[in-house]
Amino acid sequence: MTIANALTLLRLCLIPLIVVMIHSGRFGIATVIFIIAGLTDALDGYLARKLNQQTEIGAYLDALADKSLIAASFIALVFVQLVPFWLVVLVIFRDLMIVGTVAIAWLMNNPIPIEPLRVSKANTAAQIVAVATTLGARGFSVPLPEPVFLGIYAIVAALTVISVAAYFSRWFAHMAE
């Protein structure tokens, strides 16, 4: 097992801890664990490239870990009423659309390479900021005004919609080949 894949698996293992901490109201601990998980996301890709350990399974695991971390965190936060339901639906819909297009391409014997787009990386970063800010403000009693949260959520929503459009454009171009 590569170091990068081990970090990705660590990120997957941290997800249930984050959810439990959110549901038990331990938002400070959830924040710290979430930030550690987010850092493993940055580190695993860097190490895979730096150590020449990029693997196909690593790319799939990384995507799974990213989507699972974000989805589980947003779902847990909506259950404790800290993020708007519409945002969670939008984020999860995007991920399901991406997974669905990859699956359709594979079923049509025309697999699409797993390569995140720049807008997708920006979207993931914005989602991480949204979750970390929401958790951190609650966990460390930082009184952020409501417009700060609304602004962050608006950025996440915009990047989510733009990334869906970009992935669909890429998917249609790939399927037309």
Short mmCIF file of N, CA and C in Angstrom, two decimals:
data_model
loop_
_atom_site.label_atom_id
_atom_site.label_comp_id
_atom_site.label_asym_id
_atom_site.label_seq_id
_atom_site.Cartn_x
_atom_site.Cartn_y
_atom_site.Cartn_z
N MET A 1 0.84 -1.18 0.00
CA MET A 1 0.00 0.00 0.00
C MET A 1 0.89 1.24 0.00
N THR A 2 0.50 2.22 -0.82
CA THR A 2 1.28 3.45 -0.89
C THR A 2 0.94 4.36 0.30
N ILE A 3 1.83 5.30 0.58
CA ILE A 3 1.60 6.27 1.65
C ILE A 3 0.35 7.10 1.33
N ALA A 4 0.21 7.49 0.07
CA ALA A 4 -0.95 8.29 -0.34
C ALA A 4 -2.25 7.54 -0.11
N ASN A 5 -2.28 6.26 -0.48
CA ASN A 5 -3.49 5.46 -0.28
C ASN A 5 -3.79 5.27 1.20
N ALA A 6 -2.75 5.14 2.02
CA ALA A 6 -2.95 5.01 3.47
C ALA A 6 -3.58 6.28 4.03
N LEU A 7 -3.15 7.45 3.55
CA LEU A 7 -3.75 8.71 3.99
C LEU A 7 -5.21 8.81 3.56
N THR A 8 -5.50 8.33 2.37
CA THR A 8 -6.88 8.34 1.88
C THR A 8 -7.74 7.44 2.75
N LEU A 9 -7.24 6.27 3.10
CA LEU A 9 -7.98 5.35 3.97
C LEU A 9 -8.17 5.95 5.36
N LEU A 10 -7.16 6.67 5.85
CA LEU A 10 -7.29 7.37 7.13
C LEU A 10 -8.44 8.37 7.05
N ARG A 11 -8.52 9.12 5.96
CA ARG A 11 -9.60 10.09 5.78
C ARG A 11 -10.96 9.39 5.84
N LEU A 12 -11.07 8.25 5.19
CA LEU A 12 -12.32 7.49 5.24
C LEU A 12 -12.66 7.05 6.66
N CYS A 13 -11.64 6.66 7.42
CA CYS A 13 -11.86 6.21 8.80
C CYS A 13 -12.25 7.35 9.74
N LEU A 14 -11.84 8.57 9.41
CA LEU A 14 -12.17 9.72 10.25
C LEU A 14 -13.62 10.18 10.09
N ILE A 15 -14.24 9.81 8.98
CA ILE A 15 -15.60 10.28 8.70
C ILE A 15 -16.60 9.90 9.79
N PRO A 16 -16.67 8.64 10.22
CA PRO A 16 -17.63 8.31 11.29
C PRO A 16 -17.37 9.09 12.58
N LEU A 17 -16.11 9.34 12.89
CA LEU A 17 -15.79 10.13 14.09
C LEU A 17 -16.34 11.54 13.98
N ILE A 18 -16.20 12.14 12.82
CA ILE A 18 -16.72 13.49 12.61
C ILE A 18 -18.24 13.50 12.80
N VAL A 19 -18.92 12.54 12.20
CA VAL A 19 -20.38 12.47 12.30
C VAL A 19 -20.81 12.29 13.76
N VAL A 20 -20.16 11.40 14.47
CA VAL A 20 -20.49 11.18 15.89
C VAL A 20 -20.26 12.44 16.71
N MET A 21 -19.16 13.13 16.46
CA MET A 21 -18.87 14.36 17.20
C MET A 21 -19.91 15.44 16.90
N ILE A 22 -20.34 15.55 15.66
CA ILE A 22 -21.37 16.53 15.30
C ILE A 22 -22.67 16.19 16.01
N HIS A 23 -23.08 14.94 15.93
CA HIS A 23 -24.35 14.53 16.54
C HIS A 23 -24.33 14.62 18.06
N SER A 24 -23.16 14.51 18.66
CA SER A 24 -23.09 14.62 20.12
C SER A 24 -22.83 16.05 20.57
N GLY A 25 -22.78 16.99 19.61
CA GLY A 25 -22.60 18.39 19.96
C GLY A 25 -21.18 18.79 20.29
N ARG A 26 -20.23 17.95 19.97
CA ARG A 26 -18.82 18.25 20.21
C ARG A 26 -18.22 18.87 18.95
N PHE A 27 -18.65 20.08 18.67
CA PHE A 27 -18.29 20.72 17.41
C PHE A 27 -16.82 21.10 17.33
N GLY A 28 -16.21 21.43 18.46
CA GLY A 28 -14.78 21.75 18.45
C GLY A 28 -13.94 20.55 18.05
N ILE A 29 -14.24 19.40 18.64
CA ILE A 29 -13.51 18.18 18.30
C ILE A 29 -13.80 17.80 16.84
N ALA A 30 -15.07 17.94 16.44
CA ALA A 30 -15.43 17.65 15.04
C ALA A 30 -14.65 18.55 14.09
N THR A 31 -14.46 19.81 14.47
CA THR A 31 -13.70 20.74 13.64
C THR A 31 -12.27 20.27 13.45
N VAL A 32 -11.63 19.91 14.54
CA VAL A 32 -10.23 19.48 14.48
C VAL A 32 -10.10 18.22 13.63
N ILE A 33 -10.97 17.25 13.84
CA ILE A 33 -10.91 16.01 13.06
C ILE A 33 -11.19 16.30 11.59
N PHE A 34 -12.16 17.18 11.33
CA PHE A 34 -12.48 17.53 9.94
C PHE A 34 -11.29 18.20 9.26
N ILE A 35 -10.62 19.10 9.95
CA ILE A 35 -9.45 19.77 9.37
C ILE A 35 -8.34 18.76 9.09
N ILE A 36 -8.13 17.83 10.01
CA ILE A 36 -7.13 16.78 9.77
C ILE A 36 -7.50 15.98 8.52
N ALA A 37 -8.77 15.62 8.40
CA ALA A 37 -9.23 14.88 7.22
C ALA A 37 -9.01 15.70 5.96
N GLY A 38 -9.30 17.00 6.02
CA GLY A 38 -9.08 17.87 4.87
C GLY A 38 -7.61 17.97 4.49
N LEU A 39 -6.75 18.01 5.49
CA LEU A 39 -5.31 18.06 5.22
C LEU A 39 -4.81 16.77 4.57
N THR A 40 -5.39 15.63 4.97
CA THR A 40 -4.98 14.37 4.32
C THR A 40 -5.36 14.39 2.84
N ASP A 41 -6.43 15.12 2.51
CA ASP A 41 -6.83 15.23 1.11
C ASP A 41 -5.76 15.95 0.30
N ALA A 42 -5.25 17.03 0.85
CA ALA A 42 -4.19 17.78 0.15
C ALA A 42 -2.90 16.98 0.10
N LEU A 43 -2.59 16.33 1.21
CA LEU A 43 -1.32 15.62 1.34
C LEU A 43 -1.25 14.35 0.49
N ASP A 44 -2.34 13.61 0.41
CA ASP A 44 -2.27 12.34 -0.33
C ASP A 44 -1.98 12.56 -1.81
N GLY A 45 -2.62 13.55 -2.40
CA GLY A 45 -2.36 13.83 -3.82
C GLY A 45 -0.95 14.32 -4.05
N TYR A 46 -0.49 15.20 -3.16
CA TYR A 46 0.88 15.72 -3.28
C TYR A 46 1.89 14.59 -3.18
N LEU A 47 1.73 13.72 -2.18
CA LEU A 47 2.68 12.62 -1.99
C LEU A 47 2.63 11.61 -3.14
N ALA A 48 1.44 11.36 -3.64
CA ALA A 48 1.32 10.42 -4.77
C ALA A 48 2.12 10.93 -5.97
N ARG A 49 2.02 12.24 -6.24
CA ARG A 49 2.77 12.81 -7.37
C ARG A 49 4.26 12.87 -7.05
N LYS A 50 4.60 13.35 -5.86
CA LYS A 50 6.00 13.55 -5.47
C LYS A 50 6.77 12.23 -5.41
N LEU A 51 6.12 11.18 -4.89
CA LEU A 51 6.78 9.88 -4.75
C LEU A 51 6.51 8.96 -5.94
N ASN A 52 5.88 9.50 -6.96
CA ASN A 52 5.54 8.73 -8.15
C ASN A 52 4.74 7.47 -7.78
N GLN A 53 3.72 7.67 -6.94
CA GLN A 53 2.90 6.56 -6.46
C GLN A 53 1.44 6.71 -6.89
N GLN A 54 1.21 7.37 -8.00
CA GLN A 54 -0.16 7.53 -8.47
C GLN A 54 -0.67 6.19 -9.00
N THR A 55 -1.84 5.80 -8.52
CA THR A 55 -2.45 4.54 -8.96
C THR A 55 -3.91 4.79 -9.32
N GLU A 56 -4.45 3.91 -10.14
CA GLU A 56 -5.86 4.03 -10.51
C GLU A 56 -6.75 3.84 -9.29
N ILE A 57 -6.42 2.85 -8.46
CA ILE A 57 -7.22 2.62 -7.25
C ILE A 57 -7.13 3.82 -6.32
N GLY A 58 -5.96 4.44 -6.27
CA GLY A 58 -5.78 5.64 -5.45
C GLY A 58 -6.67 6.77 -5.91
N ALA A 59 -6.81 6.95 -7.22
CA ALA A 59 -7.68 8.00 -7.77
C ALA A 59 -9.13 7.74 -7.39
N TYR A 60 -9.56 6.49 -7.50
CA TYR A 60 -10.94 6.14 -7.13
C TYR A 60 -11.16 6.30 -5.62
N LEU A 61 -10.21 5.81 -4.82
CA LEU A 61 -10.33 5.94 -3.36
C LEU A 61 -10.37 7.40 -2.93
N ASP A 62 -9.52 8.22 -3.55
CA ASP A 62 -9.48 9.64 -3.20
C ASP A 62 -10.82 10.30 -3.50
N ALA A 63 -11.38 10.02 -4.67
CA ALA A 63 -12.69 10.59 -5.02
C ALA A 63 -13.77 10.11 -4.06
N LEU A 64 -13.73 8.81 -3.73
CA LEU A 64 -14.70 8.26 -2.78
C LEU A 64 -14.56 8.93 -1.41
N ALA A 65 -13.33 9.08 -0.94
CA ALA A 65 -13.09 9.69 0.36
C ALA A 65 -13.55 11.15 0.37
N ASP A 66 -13.24 11.89 -0.69
CA ASP A 66 -13.66 13.29 -0.78
C ASP A 66 -15.17 13.42 -0.71
N LYS A 67 -15.85 12.66 -1.56
CA LYS A 67 -17.30 12.75 -1.62
C LYS A 67 -17.95 12.27 -0.33
N SER A 68 -17.39 11.24 0.27
CA SER A 68 -17.94 10.72 1.53
C SER A 68 -17.75 11.71 2.67
N LEU A 69 -16.57 12.31 2.74
CA LEU A 69 -16.28 13.28 3.80
C LEU A 69 -17.23 14.47 3.71
N ILE A 70 -17.36 15.02 2.53
CA ILE A 70 -18.22 16.20 2.35
C ILE A 70 -19.68 15.84 2.58
N ALA A 71 -20.15 14.76 1.95
CA ALA A 71 -21.56 14.38 2.08
C ALA A 71 -21.92 14.07 3.52
N ALA A 72 -21.12 13.25 4.19
CA ALA A 72 -21.42 12.88 5.58
C ALA A 72 -21.41 14.11 6.48
N SER A 73 -20.46 15.00 6.27
CA SER A 73 -20.37 16.20 7.11
C SER A 73 -21.58 17.10 6.89
N PHE A 74 -21.94 17.34 5.63
CA PHE A 74 -23.10 18.19 5.34
C PHE A 74 -24.39 17.56 5.86
N ILE A 75 -24.55 16.25 5.68
CA ILE A 75 -25.76 15.58 6.17
C ILE A 75 -25.84 15.69 7.69
N ALA A 76 -24.73 15.45 8.37
CA ALA A 76 -24.72 15.57 9.83
C ALA A 76 -25.05 17.01 10.25
N LEU A 77 -24.51 17.98 9.54
CA LEU A 77 -24.77 19.39 9.88
C LEU A 77 -26.22 19.79 9.61
N VAL A 78 -26.84 19.22 8.60
CA VAL A 78 -28.25 19.55 8.34
C VAL A 78 -29.13 18.93 9.42
N PHE A 79 -28.74 17.78 9.94
CA PHE A 79 -29.52 17.14 11.01
C PHE A 79 -29.49 17.95 12.30
N VAL A 80 -28.41 18.65 12.55
CA VAL A 80 -28.34 19.51 13.75
C VAL A 80 -28.68 20.96 13.39
N GLN A 81 -29.23 21.15 12.21
CA GLN A 81 -29.75 22.43 11.73
C GLN A 81 -28.71 23.55 11.71
N LEU A 82 -27.50 23.21 11.24
CA LEU A 82 -26.45 24.22 11.13
C LEU A 82 -26.17 24.64 9.69
N VAL A 83 -26.68 23.90 8.73
CA VAL A 83 -26.57 24.30 7.32
C VAL A 83 -27.94 24.15 6.67
N PRO A 84 -28.20 24.93 5.62
CA PRO A 84 -29.51 24.83 4.97
C PRO A 84 -29.67 23.52 4.19
N PHE A 85 -30.86 22.98 4.25
CA PHE A 85 -31.18 21.73 3.58
C PHE A 85 -30.93 21.82 2.08
N TRP A 86 -31.31 22.94 1.45
CA TRP A 86 -31.17 23.09 0.01
C TRP A 86 -29.71 22.93 -0.43
N LEU A 87 -28.78 23.42 0.40
CA LEU A 87 -27.37 23.32 0.06
C LEU A 87 -26.91 21.87 0.07
N VAL A 88 -27.35 21.13 1.06
CA VAL A 88 -26.98 19.72 1.17
C VAL A 88 -27.54 18.94 -0.03
N VAL A 89 -28.77 19.21 -0.40
CA VAL A 89 -29.37 18.55 -1.56
C VAL A 89 -28.56 18.86 -2.82
N LEU A 90 -28.18 20.12 -3.00
CA LEU A 90 -27.41 20.53 -4.17
C LEU A 90 -26.05 19.82 -4.22
N VAL A 91 -25.35 19.79 -3.09
CA VAL A 91 -24.02 19.17 -3.03
C VAL A 91 -24.12 17.67 -3.33
N ILE A 92 -25.08 17.00 -2.74
CA ILE A 92 -25.22 15.56 -2.94
C ILE A 92 -25.70 15.26 -4.36
N PHE A 93 -26.61 16.08 -4.88
CA PHE A 93 -27.08 15.91 -6.26
C PHE A 93 -25.90 16.00 -7.22
N ARG A 94 -25.01 16.96 -7.01
CA ARG A 94 -23.83 17.11 -7.87
C ARG A 94 -22.99 15.83 -7.86
N ASP A 95 -22.72 15.33 -6.67
CA ASP A 95 -21.89 14.13 -6.57
C ASP A 95 -22.56 12.93 -7.22
N LEU A 96 -23.86 12.80 -7.04
CA LEU A 96 -24.58 11.70 -7.67
C LEU A 96 -24.57 11.83 -9.19
N MET A 97 -24.66 13.05 -9.68
CA MET A 97 -24.61 13.27 -11.13
C MET A 97 -23.24 12.88 -11.69
N ILE A 98 -22.19 13.25 -10.99
CA ILE A 98 -20.84 12.91 -11.45
C ILE A 98 -20.64 11.40 -11.44
N VAL A 99 -21.01 10.77 -10.33
CA VAL A 99 -20.86 9.31 -10.24
C VAL A 99 -21.73 8.64 -11.31
N GLY A 100 -22.92 9.15 -11.52
CA GLY A 100 -23.81 8.58 -12.53
C GLY A 100 -23.25 8.67 -13.94
N THR A 101 -22.67 9.81 -14.29
CA THR A 101 -22.11 9.94 -15.64
C THR A 101 -20.90 9.04 -15.83
N VAL A 102 -20.09 8.90 -14.79
CA VAL A 102 -18.94 7.99 -14.87
C VAL A 102 -19.43 6.55 -15.04
N ALA A 103 -20.47 6.19 -14.29
CA ALA A 103 -21.02 4.83 -14.38
C ALA A 103 -21.63 4.57 -15.76
N ILE A 104 -22.36 5.54 -16.28
CA ILE A 104 -22.96 5.37 -17.62
C ILE A 104 -21.88 5.20 -18.67
N ALA A 105 -20.85 6.02 -18.60
CA ALA A 105 -19.75 5.91 -19.57
C ALA A 105 -19.11 4.53 -19.48
N TRP A 106 -18.92 4.05 -18.27
CA TRP A 106 -18.31 2.73 -18.07
C TRP A 106 -19.22 1.64 -18.63
N LEU A 107 -20.53 1.73 -18.34
CA LEU A 107 -21.48 0.74 -18.83
C LEU A 107 -21.58 0.74 -20.36
N MET A 108 -21.32 1.89 -20.96
CA MET A 108 -21.36 2.00 -22.42
C MET A 108 -20.00 1.65 -23.03
N ASN A 109 -19.13 1.08 -22.20
CA ASN A 109 -17.81 0.64 -22.64
C ASN A 109 -16.97 1.81 -23.18
N ASN A 110 -17.15 2.96 -22.56
CA ASN A 110 -16.41 4.16 -22.94
C ASN A 110 -16.00 4.89 -21.66
N PRO A 111 -15.17 4.22 -20.82
CA PRO A 111 -14.85 4.80 -19.51
C PRO A 111 -14.19 6.17 -19.63
N ILE A 112 -14.56 7.00 -18.70
CA ILE A 112 -14.04 8.37 -18.67
C ILE A 112 -12.91 8.42 -17.65
N PRO A 113 -11.81 9.05 -17.98
CA PRO A 113 -10.70 9.13 -17.01
C PRO A 113 -11.11 9.93 -15.77
N ILE A 114 -10.65 9.49 -14.61
CA ILE A 114 -10.94 10.20 -13.37
C ILE A 114 -9.88 11.28 -13.18
N GLU A 115 -10.23 12.48 -13.58
CA GLU A 115 -9.34 13.63 -13.45
C GLU A 115 -10.18 14.81 -12.99
N PRO A 116 -9.99 15.28 -11.77
CA PRO A 116 -10.80 16.41 -11.30
C PRO A 116 -10.49 17.69 -12.09
N LEU A 117 -11.53 18.43 -12.37
CA LEU A 117 -11.39 19.71 -13.04
C LEU A 117 -10.99 20.78 -12.03
N ARG A 118 -10.41 21.87 -12.51
CA ARG A 118 -10.02 22.95 -11.59
C ARG A 118 -11.21 23.50 -10.82
N VAL A 119 -12.33 23.67 -11.52
CA VAL A 119 -13.51 24.19 -10.84
C VAL A 119 -13.99 23.20 -9.78
N SER A 120 -13.78 21.92 -10.02
CA SER A 120 -14.16 20.91 -9.03
C SER A 120 -13.26 21.00 -7.80
N LYS A 121 -11.98 21.25 -8.02
CA LYS A 121 -11.06 21.42 -6.89
C LYS A 121 -11.44 22.66 -6.09
N ALA A 122 -11.80 23.74 -6.79
CA ALA A 122 -12.25 24.96 -6.11
C ALA A 122 -13.54 24.70 -5.34
N ASN A 123 -14.43 23.91 -5.94
CA ASN A 123 -15.68 23.55 -5.29
C ASN A 123 -15.43 22.75 -4.02
N THR A 124 -14.55 21.76 -4.11
CA THR A 124 -14.21 20.96 -2.93
C THR A 124 -13.61 21.84 -1.85
N ALA A 125 -12.71 22.75 -2.23
CA ALA A 125 -12.10 23.66 -1.26
C ALA A 125 -13.17 24.53 -0.59
N ALA A 126 -14.11 25.04 -1.38
CA ALA A 126 -15.18 25.87 -0.82
C ALA A 126 -16.07 25.06 0.13
N GLN A 127 -16.33 23.81 -0.23
CA GLN A 127 -17.14 22.95 0.64
C GLN A 127 -16.41 22.69 1.95
N ILE A 128 -15.11 22.46 1.87
CA ILE A 128 -14.31 22.24 3.08
C ILE A 128 -14.33 23.49 3.96
N VAL A 129 -14.18 24.66 3.34
CA VAL A 129 -14.24 25.92 4.09
C VAL A 129 -15.62 26.08 4.74
N ALA A 130 -16.68 25.75 4.00
CA ALA A 130 -18.03 25.88 4.54
C ALA A 130 -18.23 24.99 5.76
N VAL A 131 -17.83 23.74 5.66
CA VAL A 131 -17.99 22.82 6.79
C VAL A 131 -17.11 23.24 7.95
N ALA A 132 -15.84 23.54 7.68
CA ALA A 132 -14.91 23.93 8.75
C ALA A 132 -15.36 25.22 9.44
N THR A 133 -15.84 26.19 8.67
CA THR A 133 -16.30 27.45 9.25
C THR A 133 -17.55 27.22 10.10
N THR A 134 -18.47 26.44 9.58
CA THR A 134 -19.70 26.15 10.32
C THR A 134 -19.38 25.42 11.62
N LEU A 135 -18.55 24.39 11.53
CA LEU A 135 -18.17 23.64 12.74
C LEU A 135 -17.36 24.51 13.70
N GLY A 136 -16.36 25.20 13.16
CA GLY A 136 -15.47 25.99 14.00
C GLY A 136 -16.18 27.12 14.72
N ALA A 137 -17.08 27.81 14.02
CA ALA A 137 -17.82 28.91 14.65
C ALA A 137 -18.63 28.39 15.83
N ARG A 138 -19.26 27.24 15.63
CA ARG A 138 -20.08 26.66 16.71
C ARG A 138 -19.20 26.04 17.80
N GLY A 139 -18.17 25.34 17.38
CA GLY A 139 -17.33 24.61 18.33
C GLY A 139 -16.45 25.50 19.19
N PHE A 140 -16.06 26.65 18.66
CA PHE A 140 -15.16 27.54 19.40
C PHE A 140 -15.82 28.87 19.73
N SER A 141 -17.15 28.89 19.68
CA SER A 141 -17.96 30.06 20.05
C SER A 141 -17.49 31.34 19.37
N VAL A 142 -17.30 31.26 18.06
CA VAL A 142 -16.93 32.43 17.27
C VAL A 142 -18.21 33.01 16.67
N PRO A 143 -18.61 34.19 17.13
CA PRO A 143 -19.89 34.76 16.67
C PRO A 143 -19.78 35.40 15.29
N LEU A 144 -19.91 34.59 14.26
CA LEU A 144 -19.88 35.12 12.90
C LEU A 144 -21.27 35.59 12.50
N PRO A 145 -21.36 36.75 11.85
CA PRO A 145 -22.69 37.22 11.42
C PRO A 145 -23.27 36.31 10.33
N GLU A 146 -24.57 36.25 10.29
CA GLU A 146 -25.28 35.40 9.32
C GLU A 146 -24.85 35.65 7.87
N PRO A 147 -24.60 36.91 7.45
CA PRO A 147 -24.17 37.13 6.06
C PRO A 147 -22.86 36.41 5.70
N VAL A 148 -22.00 36.15 6.66
CA VAL A 148 -20.77 35.40 6.38
C VAL A 148 -21.12 33.99 5.93
N PHE A 149 -22.01 33.35 6.68
CA PHE A 149 -22.42 32.00 6.32
C PHE A 149 -23.16 31.99 4.98
N LEU A 150 -24.05 32.95 4.80
CA LEU A 150 -24.80 33.02 3.54
C LEU A 150 -23.86 33.22 2.36
N GLY A 151 -22.83 34.04 2.53
CA GLY A 151 -21.85 34.25 1.47
C GLY A 151 -21.08 32.98 1.14
N ILE A 152 -20.65 32.28 2.19
CA ILE A 152 -19.93 31.02 1.98
C ILE A 152 -20.83 30.01 1.27
N TYR A 153 -22.07 29.90 1.72
CA TYR A 153 -23.00 28.95 1.12
C TYR A 153 -23.31 29.32 -0.33
N ALA A 154 -23.40 30.62 -0.62
CA ALA A 154 -23.64 31.07 -1.99
C ALA A 154 -22.47 30.70 -2.90
N ILE A 155 -21.25 30.85 -2.39
CA ILE A 155 -20.06 30.47 -3.17
C ILE A 155 -20.07 28.97 -3.44
N VAL A 156 -20.37 28.18 -2.40
CA VAL A 156 -20.45 26.72 -2.58
C VAL A 156 -21.51 26.38 -3.63
N ALA A 157 -22.67 27.00 -3.52
CA ALA A 157 -23.75 26.72 -4.47
C ALA A 157 -23.33 27.08 -5.90
N ALA A 158 -22.74 28.25 -6.08
CA ALA A 158 -22.33 28.68 -7.42
C ALA A 158 -21.28 27.73 -8.00
N LEU A 159 -20.27 27.40 -7.21
CA LEU A 159 -19.23 26.49 -7.70
C LEU A 159 -19.78 25.09 -7.97
N THR A 160 -20.75 24.68 -7.18
CA THR A 160 -21.37 23.38 -7.39
C THR A 160 -22.08 23.34 -8.74
N VAL A 161 -22.86 24.36 -9.03
CA VAL A 161 -23.58 24.42 -10.30
C VAL A 161 -22.61 24.52 -11.48
N ILE A 162 -21.59 25.36 -11.34
CA ILE A 162 -20.59 25.52 -12.41
C ILE A 162 -19.86 24.20 -12.66
N SER A 163 -19.51 23.50 -11.58
CA SER A 163 -18.78 22.24 -11.76
C SER A 163 -19.65 21.17 -12.40
N VAL A 164 -20.94 21.14 -12.07
CA VAL A 164 -21.84 20.19 -12.73
C VAL A 164 -21.87 20.47 -14.23
N ALA A 165 -22.00 21.74 -14.59
CA ALA A 165 -22.02 22.12 -16.01
C ALA A 165 -20.71 21.72 -16.70
N ALA A 166 -19.59 21.95 -16.03
CA ALA A 166 -18.28 21.61 -16.61
C ALA A 166 -18.14 20.10 -16.79
N TYR A 167 -18.57 19.33 -15.79
CA TYR A 167 -18.48 17.87 -15.91
C TYR A 167 -19.40 17.35 -17.01
N PHE A 168 -20.61 17.91 -17.11
CA PHE A 168 -21.51 17.48 -18.18
C PHE A 168 -20.93 17.80 -19.55
N SER A 169 -20.34 18.97 -19.68
CA SER A 169 -19.72 19.35 -20.94
C SER A 169 -18.61 18.36 -21.30
N ARG A 170 -17.79 18.04 -20.31
CA ARG A 170 -16.70 17.09 -20.53
C ARG A 170 -17.24 15.70 -20.87
N TRP A 171 -18.29 15.29 -20.16
CA TRP A 171 -18.88 13.97 -20.38
C TRP A 171 -19.46 13.87 -21.78
N PHE A 172 -20.23 14.89 -22.21
CA PHE A 172 -20.82 14.85 -23.55
C PHE A 172 -19.73 14.82 -24.62
N ALA A 173 -18.67 15.60 -24.44
CA ALA A 173 -17.56 15.60 -25.41
C ALA A 173 -16.90 14.22 -25.45
N HIS A 174 -16.70 13.62 -24.28
CA HIS A 174 -16.07 12.30 -24.21
C HIS A 174 -16.96 11.24 -24.88
N MET A 175 -18.24 11.30 -24.63
CA MET A 175 -19.15 10.29 -25.18
C MET A 175 -19.31 10.44 -26.69
N ALA A 176 -19.08 11.64 -27.20
CA ALA A 176 -19.19 11.88 -28.65
C ALA A 176 -17.98 11.36 -29.41
N GLU A 177 -16.89 11.07 -28.71
CA GLU A 177 -15.66 10.59 -29.37
C GLU A 177 -15.85 9.21 -29.95
#
